[in-house]
PDB file of C-alpha atoms and ligand atoms in Angstrom:
ATOM      1  CA  MET M   1     -18.044  20.240  30.735  1.00 37.00           C
ATOM      2  CA  ASN M   2     -17.566  18.252  27.612  1.00 47.00           C
ATOM      3  CA  GLU M   3     -21.074  17.195  26.338  1.00 69.00           C
ATOM      4  CA  THR M   4     -19.637  15.305  23.214  1.00 81.00           C
ATOM      5  CA  ASP M   5     -21.197  11.889  22.756  1.00 89.00           C
ATOM      6  CA  PRO M   6     -18.089   9.619  23.181  1.00 88.00           C
ATOM      7  CA  ASN M   7     -19.468   7.233  20.534  1.00 91.00           C
ATOM      8  CA  ARG M   8     -19.900   9.972  18.054  1.00 96.00           C
ATOM      9  CA  PRO M   9     -17.401  12.601  18.932  1.00 97.00           C
ATOM     10  CA  LEU M  10     -17.697  14.354  15.403  1.00 98.00           C
ATOM     11  CA  ALA M  11     -21.420  14.564  15.383  1.00 97.00           C
ATOM     12  CA  ASP M  12     -22.775  17.724  13.756  1.00 95.00           C
ATOM     13  CA  ARG M  13     -19.403  18.378  12.227  1.00 97.00           C
ATOM     14  CA  VAL M  14     -18.742  18.836   8.454  1.00 98.00           C
ATOM     15  CA  ALA M  15     -15.233  17.706   7.120  1.00 98.00           C
ATOM     16  CA  LEU M  16     -13.604  18.041   3.906  1.00 98.00           C
ATOM     17  CA  VAL M  17     -11.259  15.185   2.989  1.00 99.00           C
ATOM     18  CA  THR M  18      -8.917  15.432  -0.070  1.00 99.00           C
ATOM     19  CA  GLY M  19      -7.763  12.290  -1.801  1.00 98.00           C
ATOM     20  CA  ALA M  20     -10.794  10.532  -0.225  1.00 98.00           C
ATOM     21  CA  ALA M  21     -11.287   8.012  -2.996  1.00 98.00           C
ATOM     22  CA  SER M  22      -8.483   5.624  -1.943  1.00 98.00           C
ATOM     23  CA  GLY M  23      -6.112   4.663   0.844  1.00 98.00           C
ATOM     24  CA  ILE M  24      -5.648   6.891   3.811  1.00 98.00           C
ATOM     25  CA  GLY M  25      -8.225   9.574   2.688  1.00 98.00           C
ATOM     26  CA  ARG M  26     -10.884   6.849   2.108  1.00 98.00           C
ATOM     27  CA  ALA M  27     -10.267   5.253   5.596  1.00 98.00           C
ATOM     28  CA  THR M  28     -10.462   8.858   7.087  1.00 99.00           C
ATOM     29  CA  ALA M  29     -13.714   9.529   5.503  1.00 98.00           C
ATOM     30  CA  ILE M  30     -15.109   6.304   6.687  1.00 98.00           C
ATOM     31  CA  ARG M  31     -13.847   6.935  10.288  1.00 98.00           C
ATOM     32  CA  PHE M  32     -15.203  10.391  10.341  1.00 98.00           C
ATOM     33  CA  VAL M  33     -18.632   9.201   9.246  1.00 98.00           C
ATOM     34  CA  HIS M  34     -18.573   6.419  11.829  1.00 98.00           C
ATOM     35  CA  ASP M  35     -17.724   9.145  14.375  1.00 98.00           C
ATOM     36  CA  GLY M  36     -20.714  11.188  13.321  1.00 98.00           C
ATOM     37  CA  ALA M  37     -19.416  13.665  10.724  1.00 98.00           C
ATOM     38  CA  THR M  38     -20.718  14.590   7.365  1.00 98.00           C
ATOM     39  CA  VAL M  39     -17.866  14.425   4.892  1.00 98.00           C
ATOM     40  CA  VAL M  40     -17.204  16.301   1.668  1.00 98.00           C
ATOM     41  CA  ALA M  41     -15.100  13.788  -0.097  1.00 98.00           C
ATOM     42  CA  ALA M  42     -12.885  15.416  -2.636  1.00 98.00           C
ATOM     43  CA  ASP M  43     -10.735  13.632  -5.329  1.00 98.00           C
ATOM     44  CA  ILE M  44      -9.935  13.501  -9.080  1.00 98.00           C
ATOM     45  CA  ASP M  45     -11.099   9.912  -9.018  1.00 98.00           C
ATOM     46  CA  THR M  46     -14.736  10.156  -9.400  1.00 98.00           C
ATOM     47  CA  SER M  47     -15.539   6.532  -9.654  1.00 98.00           C
ATOM     48  CA  GLY M  48     -13.623   5.730  -6.433  1.00 98.00           C
ATOM     49  CA  LEU M  49     -15.772   8.662  -4.862  1.00 98.00           C
ATOM     50  CA  ASP M  50     -18.847   7.054  -6.182  1.00 98.00           C
ATOM     51  CA  ARG M  51     -17.934   3.806  -4.393  1.00 98.00           C
ATOM     52  CA  LEU M  52     -17.350   5.642  -1.151  1.00 98.00           C
ATOM     53  CA  ALA M  53     -20.636   7.376  -1.424  1.00 98.00           C
ATOM     54  CA  ALA M  54     -22.465   4.038  -2.204  1.00 98.00           C
ATOM     55  CA  GLU M  55     -20.878   2.467   0.772  1.00 97.00           C
ATOM     56  CA  LEU M  56     -21.411   5.243   3.299  1.00 97.00           C
ATOM     57  CA  GLY M  57     -24.577   6.837   2.080  1.00 97.00           C
ATOM     58  CA  PRO M  58     -25.863  10.499   2.524  1.00 97.00           C
ATOM     59  CA  SER M  59     -23.243  11.354   5.042  1.00 98.00           C
ATOM     60  CA  VAL M  60     -20.747  11.652   2.113  1.00 98.00           C
ATOM     61  CA  HIS M  61     -20.926  14.266  -0.359  1.00 98.00           C
ATOM     62  CA  PRO M  62     -18.570  13.450  -3.313  1.00 98.00           C
ATOM     63  CA  VAL M  63     -17.013  16.263  -5.224  1.00 98.00           C
ATOM     64  CA  GLU M  64     -14.554  16.191  -8.084  1.00 98.00           C
ATOM     65  CA  CYS M  65     -11.602  18.251  -7.087  1.00 98.00           C
ATOM     66  CA  ASP M  66      -8.038  18.606  -8.182  1.00 98.00           C
ATOM     67  CA  VAL M  67      -6.118  19.992  -5.280  1.00 98.00           C
ATOM     68  CA  THR M  68      -3.633  21.772  -7.673  1.00 98.00           C
ATOM     69  CA  SER M  69      -6.318  23.810  -9.119  1.00 98.00           C
ATOM     70  CA  GLU M  70      -7.193  26.949  -6.712  1.00 98.00           C
ATOM     71  CA  SER M  71     -10.736  27.244  -8.185  1.00 98.00           C
ATOM     72  CA  SER M  72     -11.298  23.624  -7.830  1.00 98.00           C
ATOM     73  CA  VAL M  73     -10.297  23.547  -4.088  1.00 98.00           C
ATOM     74  CA  GLU M  74     -12.355  26.806  -3.558  1.00 98.00           C
ATOM     75  CA  SER M  75     -15.408  25.038  -5.057  1.00 98.00           C
ATOM     76  CA  ALA M  76     -14.962  21.874  -3.005  1.00 98.00           C
ATOM     77  CA  CYS M  77     -14.691  24.064   0.241  1.00 98.00           C
ATOM     78  CA  ALA M  78     -18.022  25.796  -0.731  1.00 98.00           C
ATOM     79  CA  VAL M  79     -19.797  22.466  -0.854  1.00 98.00           C
ATOM     80  CA  ALA M  80     -19.753  22.581   3.073  1.00 97.00           C
ATOM     81  CA  ALA M  81     -21.592  25.826   3.522  1.00 96.00           C
ATOM     82  CA  PRO M  82     -25.174  24.549   3.009  1.00 97.00           C
ATOM     83  CA  LEU M  83     -24.181  21.495   5.067  1.00 97.00           C
ATOM     84  CA  GLY M  84     -23.633  23.537   8.176  1.00 95.00           C
ATOM     85  CA  GLY M  85     -20.226  25.042   7.514  1.00 97.00           C
ATOM     86  CA  LEU M  86     -16.857  23.649   7.391  1.00 98.00           C
ATOM     87  CA  HIS M  87     -15.390  22.423  10.821  1.00 98.00           C
ATOM     88  CA  ILE M  88     -12.597  20.080   9.748  1.00 98.00           C
ATOM     89  CA  ALA M  89     -10.336  19.827   6.753  1.00 98.00           C
ATOM     90  CA  VAL M  90      -7.833  16.933   5.866  1.00 99.00           C
ATOM     91  CA  ALA M  91      -5.214  17.967   3.253  1.00 99.00           C
ATOM     92  CA  ASN M  92      -4.383  14.421   2.335  1.00 98.00           C
ATOM     93  CA  ALA M  93      -4.107  14.089  -1.481  1.00 98.00           C
ATOM     94  CA  GLY M  94      -0.534  13.345  -2.649  1.00 98.00           C
ATOM     95  CA  ARG M  95       1.666  10.814  -4.380  1.00 97.00           C
ATOM     96  CA  GLY M  96       5.503   9.983  -4.480  1.00 96.00           C
ATOM     97  CA  THR M  97       7.936   9.329  -7.398  1.00 95.00           C
ATOM     98  CA  TYR M  98      11.199   7.668  -7.608  1.00 94.00           C
ATOM     99  CA  SER M  99      14.214   9.091  -9.459  1.00 95.00           C
ATOM    100  CA  PRO M 100      17.719  10.039  -8.606  1.00 96.00           C
ATOM    101  CA  ILE M 101      18.228  13.753  -8.778  1.00 97.00           C
ATOM    102  CA  VAL M 102      20.596  13.820 -11.643  1.00 97.00           C
ATOM    103  CA  ASP M 103      18.102  12.000 -13.795  1.00 95.00           C
ATOM    104  CA  HIS M 104      15.060  13.540 -12.375  1.00 95.00           C
ATOM    105  CA  PRO M 105      12.537  14.853 -15.077  1.00 96.00           C
ATOM    106  CA  THR M 106      12.008  18.369 -13.884  1.00 98.00           C
ATOM    107  CA  ASP M 107       8.397  18.373 -14.964  1.00 98.00           C
ATOM    108  CA  GLU M 108       7.907  15.339 -12.651  1.00 97.00           C
ATOM    109  CA  TRP M 109       9.625  17.341  -9.888  1.00 98.00           C
ATOM    110  CA  ARG M 110       7.273  20.122 -10.355  1.00 98.00           C
ATOM    111  CA  SER M 111       4.315  17.910 -10.445  1.00 98.00           C
ATOM    112  CA  ILE M 112       5.114  16.244  -7.119  1.00 98.00           C
ATOM    113  CA  ILE M 113       5.740  19.808  -5.426  1.00 98.00           C
ATOM    114  CA  ASP M 114       2.624  20.988  -7.032  1.00 98.00           C
ATOM    115  CA  LEU M 115       0.343  18.248  -5.658  1.00 98.00           C
ATOM    116  CA  CYS M 116       2.200  17.492  -2.296  1.00 98.00           C
ATOM    117  CA  LEU M 117       2.949  20.921  -1.088  1.00 98.00           C
ATOM    118  CA  THR M 118       0.981  23.525  -3.244  1.00 98.00           C
ATOM    119  CA  GLY M 119      -2.079  21.271  -3.032  1.00 98.00           C
ATOM    120  CA  VAL M 120      -1.726  21.309   0.849  1.00 99.00           C
ATOM    121  CA  TYR M 121      -1.370  25.104   0.761  1.00 99.00           C
ATOM    122  CA  LEU M 122      -4.324  25.516  -1.435  1.00 99.00           C
ATOM    123  CA  THR M 123      -6.513  23.294   0.652  1.00 99.00           C
ATOM    124  CA  VAL M 124      -5.565  24.903   3.988  1.00 98.00           C
ATOM    125  CA  LYS M 125      -5.955  28.407   2.573  1.00 98.00           C
ATOM    126  CA  HIS M 126      -9.518  27.839   1.217  1.00 98.00           C
ATOM    127  CA  ALA M 127     -10.579  25.542   4.149  1.00 98.00           C
ATOM    128  CA  ALA M 128      -9.447  28.239   6.599  1.00 98.00           C
ATOM    129  CA  ARG M 129     -11.482  30.885   4.654  1.00 98.00           C
ATOM    130  CA  ALA M 130     -14.599  28.718   4.662  1.00 97.00           C
ATOM    131  CA  MET M 131     -14.074  27.292   8.090  1.00 97.00           C
ATOM    132  CA  ARG M 132     -15.874  28.295  11.267  1.00 87.00           C
ATOM    133  CA  ASP M 133     -13.749  29.605  14.165  1.00 95.00           C
ATOM    134  CA  GLY M 134     -12.641  26.777  16.487  1.00 96.00           C
ATOM    135  CA  GLY M 135     -12.137  24.228  13.561  1.00 97.00           C
ATOM    136  CA  SER M 136      -9.376  21.653  12.998  1.00 98.00           C
ATOM    137  CA  ILE M 137      -7.102  21.302   9.951  1.00 98.00           C
ATOM    138  CA  ILE M 138      -4.923  18.250   9.412  1.00 99.00           C
ATOM    139  CA  THR M 139      -2.173  17.819   6.836  1.00 99.00           C
ATOM    140  CA  ILE M 140      -0.706  14.635   5.685  1.00 99.00           C
ATOM    141  CA  SER M 141       3.105  14.818   5.627  1.00 98.00           C
ATOM    142  CA  SER M 142       5.183  11.704   5.849  1.00 98.00           C
ATOM    143  CA  LEU M 143       8.038  10.000   7.681  1.00 98.00           C
ATOM    144  CA  ASN M 144       9.898  11.231   4.558  1.00 98.00           C
ATOM    145  CA  GLY M 145       9.360  14.843   5.877  1.00 98.00           C
ATOM    146  CA  THR M 146      12.300  13.978   8.487  1.00 98.00           C
ATOM    147  CA  GLN M 147      13.700  10.788   7.212  1.00 97.00           C
ATOM    148  CA  PRO M 148      15.482  11.072   3.696  1.00 97.00           C
ATOM    149  CA  SER M 149      15.201   8.434   1.041  1.00 97.00           C
ATOM    150  CA  ALA M 150      17.539   8.423  -1.905  1.00 97.00           C
ATOM    151  CA  GLY M 151      15.546   8.649  -5.140  1.00 96.00           C
ATOM    152  CA  MET M 152      12.676  10.424  -3.574  1.00 97.00           C
ATOM    153  CA  SER M 153      13.940  14.043  -3.457  1.00 98.00           C
ATOM    154  CA  ALA M 154      10.819  15.802  -4.621  1.00 98.00           C
ATOM    155  CA  TYR M 155       8.620  13.848  -2.189  1.00 98.00           C
ATOM    156  CA  CYS M 156      10.876  14.263   0.766  1.00 98.00           C
ATOM    157  CA  ALA M 157      11.312  17.970   0.087  1.00 98.00           C
ATOM    158  CA  ALA M 158       7.434  18.519  -0.475  1.00 98.00           C
ATOM    159  CA  LYS M 159       6.690  16.600   2.755  1.00 98.00           C
ATOM    160  CA  ALA M 160       9.358  18.509   4.810  1.00 98.00           C
ATOM    161  CA  GLY M 161       7.724  21.603   3.526  1.00 99.00           C
ATOM    162  CA  VAL M 162       4.294  20.409   4.648  1.00 99.00           C
ATOM    163  CA  MET M 163       5.578  20.097   8.169  1.00 98.00           C
ATOM    164  CA  MET M 164       6.974  23.717   8.295  1.00 98.00           C
ATOM    165  CA  PHE M 165       3.891  25.020   6.414  1.00 99.00           C
ATOM    166  CA  THR M 166       1.652  23.400   8.999  1.00 99.00           C
ATOM    167  CA  LYS M 167       3.428  25.192  11.867  1.00 98.00           C
ATOM    168  CA  VAL M 168       3.099  28.513  10.183  1.00 98.00           C
ATOM    169  CA  ALA M 169      -0.621  27.990   9.424  1.00 99.00           C
ATOM    170  CA  ALA M 170      -1.198  26.948  13.160  1.00 98.00           C
ATOM    171  CA  MET M 171       0.469  30.406  14.135  1.00 98.00           C
ATOM    172  CA  GLU M 172      -1.648  32.412  11.728  1.00 98.00           C
ATOM    173  CA  LEU M 173      -4.984  30.653  12.494  1.00 98.00           C
ATOM    174  CA  GLY M 174      -4.555  30.067  16.198  1.00 98.00           C
ATOM    175  CA  ALA M 175      -6.286  33.571  16.932  1.00 98.00           C
ATOM    176  CA  ARG M 176      -9.439  32.130  15.365  1.00 98.00           C
ATOM    177  CA  GLY M 177      -9.313  28.932  17.558  1.00 98.00           C
ATOM    178  CA  ILE M 178      -8.416  26.919  14.429  1.00 98.00           C
ATOM    179  CA  ARG M 179      -5.789  24.152  15.173  1.00 98.00           C
ATOM    180  CA  VAL M 180      -3.507  22.957  12.409  1.00 99.00           C
ATOM    181  CA  ASN M 181      -1.458  19.782  12.828  1.00 99.00           C
ATOM    182  CA  ALA M 182       0.389  17.370  10.554  1.00 99.00           C
ATOM    183  CA  ILE M 183       0.326  13.600  10.570  1.00 99.00           C
ATOM    184  CA  ALA M 184       3.526  11.903   9.259  1.00 98.00           C
ATOM    185  CA  PRO M 185       2.841   8.208   8.486  1.00 98.00           C
ATOM    186  CA  GLY M 186       5.229   5.594   7.961  1.00 98.00           C
ATOM    187  CA  LEU M 187       4.773   2.728   5.477  1.00 98.00           C
ATOM    188  CA  VAL M 188       0.986   2.330   4.933  1.00 98.00           C
ATOM    189  CA  GLU M 189      -0.358  -0.328   2.696  1.00 98.00           C
ATOM    190  CA  THR M 190      -2.381   1.653  -0.023  1.00 98.00           C
ATOM    191  CA  ASN M 191      -2.478   1.952  -3.799  1.00 97.00           C
ATOM    192  CA  ALA M 192       0.390   4.419  -3.455  1.00 97.00           C
ATOM    193  CA  THR M 193       2.747   1.893  -1.986  1.00 96.00           C
ATOM    194  CA  SER M 194       1.765  -1.158  -4.084  1.00 95.00           C
ATOM    195  CA  THR M 195       5.203  -0.991  -5.883  1.00 92.00           C
ATOM    196  CA  PHE M 196       7.019  -1.328  -2.563  1.00 93.00           C
ATOM    197  CA  PHE M 197       5.063  -4.606  -1.974  1.00 94.00           C
ATOM    198  CA  LEU M 198       6.074  -5.867  -5.427  1.00 93.00           C
ATOM    199  CA  ILE M 199       9.937  -5.296  -4.987  1.00 91.00           C
ATOM    200  CA  PRO M 200      11.544  -8.166  -3.174  1.00 88.00           C
ATOM    201  CA  GLY M 201      12.844  -7.186   0.157  1.00 93.00           C
ATOM    202  CA  VAL M 202      11.614  -3.683   0.427  1.00 94.00           C
ATOM    203  CA  VAL M 203       8.706  -4.302   2.799  1.00 96.00           C
ATOM    204  CA  ASP M 204      10.883  -6.555   4.964  1.00 96.00           C
ATOM    205  CA  GLU M 205      13.334  -3.763   5.304  1.00 95.00           C
ATOM    206  CA  PHE M 206      10.642  -1.333   6.183  1.00 96.00           C
ATOM    207  CA  VAL M 207       9.416  -3.669   8.936  1.00 97.00           C
ATOM    208  CA  GLU M 208      13.000  -4.292  10.212  1.00 96.00           C
ATOM    209  CA  ASN M 209      13.303  -0.624  10.674  1.00 96.00           C
ATOM    210  CA  THR M 210       9.961  -0.132  12.394  1.00 97.00           C
ATOM    211  CA  THR M 211      10.132  -0.522  16.150  1.00 97.00           C
ATOM    212  CA  LEU M 212       6.655  -2.100  16.243  1.00 98.00           C
ATOM    213  CA  GLY M 213       7.597  -4.709  13.613  1.00 97.00           C
ATOM    214  CA  ARG M 214       4.850  -4.041  11.202  1.00 98.00           C
ATOM    215  CA  PHE M 215       3.623  -1.678   8.403  1.00 98.00           C
ATOM    216  CA  ALA M 216       0.521   0.414   8.901  1.00 98.00           C
ATOM    217  CA  GLN M 217      -3.124  -0.020   7.514  1.00 98.00           C
ATOM    218  CA  PRO M 218      -4.975   3.166   6.455  1.00 98.00           C
ATOM    219  CA  ASP M 219      -7.066   2.751   9.621  1.00 98.00           C
ATOM    220  CA  ASP M 220      -4.017   3.444  11.833  1.00 98.00           C
ATOM    221  CA  ILE M 221      -3.638   6.874  10.179  1.00 99.00           C
ATOM    222  CA  ALA M 222      -7.529   7.570  10.264  1.00 99.00           C
ATOM    223  CA  ALA M 223      -7.490   7.092  14.064  1.00 98.00           C
ATOM    224  CA  MET M 224      -4.969   9.840  14.437  1.00 98.00           C
ATOM    225  CA  ALA M 225      -6.946  12.073  12.032  1.00 99.00           C
ATOM    226  CA  ALA M 226     -10.155  11.384  14.185  1.00 98.00           C
ATOM    227  CA  PHE M 227      -8.156  12.386  17.289  1.00 98.00           C
ATOM    228  CA  LEU M 228      -6.756  15.598  15.745  1.00 98.00           C
ATOM    229  CA  ALA M 229     -10.259  16.375  14.378  1.00 98.00           C
ATOM    230  CA  GLY M 230     -12.170  15.837  17.597  1.00 97.00           C
ATOM    231  CA  PRO M 231     -12.531  17.326  21.119  1.00 96.00           C
ATOM    232  CA  ASP M 232      -9.898  15.253  22.794  1.00 97.00           C
ATOM    233  CA  SER M 233      -7.070  17.148  20.942  1.00 98.00           C
ATOM    234  CA  GLY M 234      -8.480  20.557  21.936  1.00 98.00           C
ATOM    235  CA  PHE M 235      -5.088  22.039  23.012  1.00 98.00           C
ATOM    236  CA  VAL M 236      -2.979  20.451  20.322  1.00 98.00           C
ATOM    237  CA  SER M 237      -1.761  22.670  17.448  1.00 98.00           C
ATOM    238  CA  GLY M 238       1.338  23.097  15.337  1.00 98.00           C
ATOM    239  CA  ALA M 239       2.263  19.480  16.136  1.00 98.00           C
ATOM    240  CA  VAL M 240       3.714  16.875  13.792  1.00 98.00           C
ATOM    241  CA  MET M 241       2.222  13.400  14.926  1.00 98.00           C
ATOM    242  CA  ALA M 242       4.285  10.515  13.805  1.00 98.00           C
ATOM    243  CA  VAL M 243       2.122   7.484  13.131  1.00 98.00           C
ATOM    244  CA  ASP M 244       4.932   5.086  11.905  1.00 98.00           C
ATOM    245  CA  GLY M 245       5.385   2.484  14.563  1.00 98.00           C
ATOM    246  CA  GLY M 246       8.635   4.106  15.622  1.00 98.00           C
ATOM    247  CA  ALA M 247      10.236   3.957  12.251  1.00 97.00           C
ATOM    248  CA  SER M 248      11.619   7.398  12.783  1.00 96.00           C
ATOM    249  CA  THR M 249      13.895   6.074  15.414  1.00 95.00           C
ATOM    250  CA  LYS M 250      15.748   3.885  12.790  1.00 94.00           C
ATOM    251  CA  ARG M 251      16.542   4.302   9.022  1.00 94.00           C
ATOM    252  CA  TYR M 252      14.654   4.380   5.797  1.00 95.00           C
ATOM    253  CA  PRO M 253      15.046   1.312   3.416  1.00 93.00           C
ATOM    254  CA  ASP M 254      17.732   1.417   0.820  1.00 93.00           C
ATOM    255  CA  LEU M 255      15.728   1.972  -2.186  1.00 93.00           C
ATOM    256  CA  PRO M 256      18.396   2.230  -4.772  1.00 93.00           C
ATOM    257  CA  ALA M 257      19.856  -1.046  -3.594  1.00 93.00           C
ATOM    258  CA  ALA M 258      16.233  -2.598  -3.859  1.00 90.00           C
ATOM    259  CA  PHE M 259      15.801  -1.302  -7.397  1.00 87.00           C
ATOM    260  CA  ALA M 260      19.123  -2.372  -8.440  1.00 88.00           C
ATOM    261  CA  ARG M 261      18.239  -5.897  -7.185  1.00 84.00           C
ATOM    262  CA  LEU M 262      14.970  -5.702  -9.139  1.00 80.00           C
ATOM    263  CA  GLY M 263      16.881  -4.681 -12.275  1.00 76.00           C
ATOM    264  CA  GLY M 264      19.182  -7.708 -11.816  1.00 63.00           C
ATOM    265  CA  ALA M 265      16.388 -10.004 -11.318  1.00 54.00           C
ATOM    266  CA  ASN M 266      14.829  -8.923 -14.684  1.00 45.00           C
ATOM    267  CA  GLU M 267      17.998  -9.461 -16.587  1.00 43.00           C
TER     268      GLU M 267
HETATM  269  N1  LIG A 301       0.929   5.000   1.978  1.00 89.43           N
HETATM  270  C1  LIG A 301       2.003   5.400   2.558  1.00 89.43           C
HETATM  271  O1  LIG A 301       2.806   4.683   2.886  1.00 89.43           O
HETATM  272  C2  LIG A 301       2.100   6.975   2.998  1.00 89.43           C
HETATM  273  C3  LIG A 301       3.070   7.245   3.892  1.00 89.43           C
HETATM  274  C4  LIG A 301       3.314   8.615   4.329  1.00 89.43           C
HETATM  275  C5  LIG A 301       2.463   9.490   3.741  1.00 89.43           C
HETATM  276  N2  LIG A 301       1.528   9.117   2.727  1.00 89.43           N
HETATM  277  C6  LIG A 301       0.786  10.372   2.277  1.00 89.43           C
HETATM  278  O2  LIG A 301      -0.660   9.974   2.539  1.00 89.43           O
HETATM  279  C7  LIG A 301      -1.480  10.646   1.478  1.00 89.43           C
HETATM  280  C8  LIG A 301      -2.458   9.622   0.869  1.00 89.43           C
HETATM  281  O3  LIG A 301      -1.711   8.575   0.212  1.00 89.43           O
HETATM  282  P1  LIG A 301      -2.328   7.027   0.161  1.00 89.43           P
HETATM  283  O4  LIG A 301      -1.144   6.116   0.453  1.00 89.43           O
HETATM  284  O5  LIG A 301      -3.612   6.956   0.731  1.00 89.43           O
HETATM  285  O6  LIG A 301      -2.425   7.047  -1.541  1.00 89.43           O
HETATM  286  P2  LIG A 301      -3.654   6.552  -2.413  1.00 89.43           P
HETATM  287  O7  LIG A 301      -2.893   6.590  -3.712  1.00 89.43           O
HETATM  288  O8  LIG A 301      -4.193   5.359  -1.915  1.00 89.43           O
HETATM  289  O9  LIG A 301      -4.665   7.779  -2.364  1.00 89.43           O
HETATM  290  C9  LIG A 301      -4.318   9.107  -2.838  1.00 89.43           C
HETATM  291  C10 LIG A 301      -5.630   9.729  -3.419  1.00 89.43           C
HETATM  292  O10 LIG A 301      -5.298  10.983  -3.829  1.00 89.43           O
HETATM  293  C11 LIG A 301      -6.023  11.200  -5.082  1.00 89.43           C
HETATM  294  N3  LIG A 301      -5.317  12.416  -5.906  1.00 89.43           N
HETATM  295  C12 LIG A 301      -4.087  12.357  -6.518  1.00 89.43           C
HETATM  296  N4  LIG A 301      -3.932  13.527  -7.129  1.00 89.43           N
HETATM  297  C13 LIG A 301      -5.005  14.304  -6.790  1.00 89.43           C
HETATM  298  C14 LIG A 301      -5.334  15.668  -6.993  1.00 89.43           C
HETATM  299  N5  LIG A 301      -4.556  16.426  -7.802  1.00 89.43           N
HETATM  300  N6  LIG A 301      -6.482  16.139  -6.530  1.00 89.43           N
HETATM  301  C15 LIG A 301      -7.338  15.397  -5.708  1.00 89.43           C
HETATM  302  N7  LIG A 301      -6.984  14.190  -5.379  1.00 89.43           N
HETATM  303  C16 LIG A 301      -5.829  13.686  -5.937  1.00 89.43           C
HETATM  304  C17 LIG A 301      -5.935  10.009  -5.810  1.00 89.43           C
HETATM  305  O11 LIG A 301      -6.907   9.828  -6.748  1.00 89.43           O
HETATM  306  C18 LIG A 301      -6.247   9.034  -4.571  1.00 89.43           C
HETATM  307  O12 LIG A 301      -7.490   8.773  -4.399  1.00 89.43           O
HETATM  308  C19 LIG A 301      -0.392  11.129   0.449  1.00 89.43           C
HETATM  309  O13 LIG A 301      -0.250  12.531   0.744  1.00 89.43           O
HETATM  310  C20 LIG A 301       0.744  10.382   0.703  1.00 89.43           C
HETATM  311  O14 LIG A 301       2.029  11.184   0.369  1.00 89.43           O
HETATM  312  C21 LIG A 301       1.304   7.905   2.393  1.00 89.43           C
END
């Protein structure tokens, strides 16, 4: 019998959320606390973490953490031990970039792969070490893990890598009852996508290519994270959950054309 309080399905759970100072990570931390969890909120943006902690109170433990640094991730995971151990981890921190391959600065390519793919590996590795058996790990991939966008090679490659990495992690950790799943959001209105909202036509094209006819808010993604973290997804592992309003059934906006229009408008 499931004795979980339906109003607080994450009661007595401790969750690590990376990239918790903004956007999807912030919304996920808020949702988890609402659902009863204690959250270790990890980010490089300490002032954003302070704002989150001031808003949510003692259920949030802010920790400065750079997910590209193994020692930093290990330390963030260790914060959960005195709180009751780690039950949930969300490997969310990430960012995109725009550059055609032939012009791509290689340092920038490495930086995106390091953050979006290696950062997820480090988070899953150390969260799994710290985690109690029977926990839940969630990675944040993207619509771009399956749907290519010209100009976003590093990000698309990293997010596709996250999808496959998640399946391998689910295989390796299943024996401990740890479930590992990915979320693949479509366009979400956050700091990371603010440029899209400034380029004429881009968001309209996103919406036209989204079956449900809108873009997402961070809460839409947090709701899926709460489902995957909680008891109702107890037999879900190795899955990639699209939260994209059906965008994966259509096509990604033509970003090079949009940037070309923008260049023309600036001339
Ligand atoms: N917004 C979207 O449309 C969208 C769509 C698909 C996937 N995603 C993914 O969702 C995740 C969250 O993105 P968002 O839109 O909320 O962006 P955001 O910019 O609002 O938040 C990202 C957070 O990650 C933090 N961060 C950056 N580098 C870090 C590092 N090295 N270590 C720790 N924290 C770091 C930032 O400080 C920031 O607080 C990312 O992985 C992104 O790729 C976003």
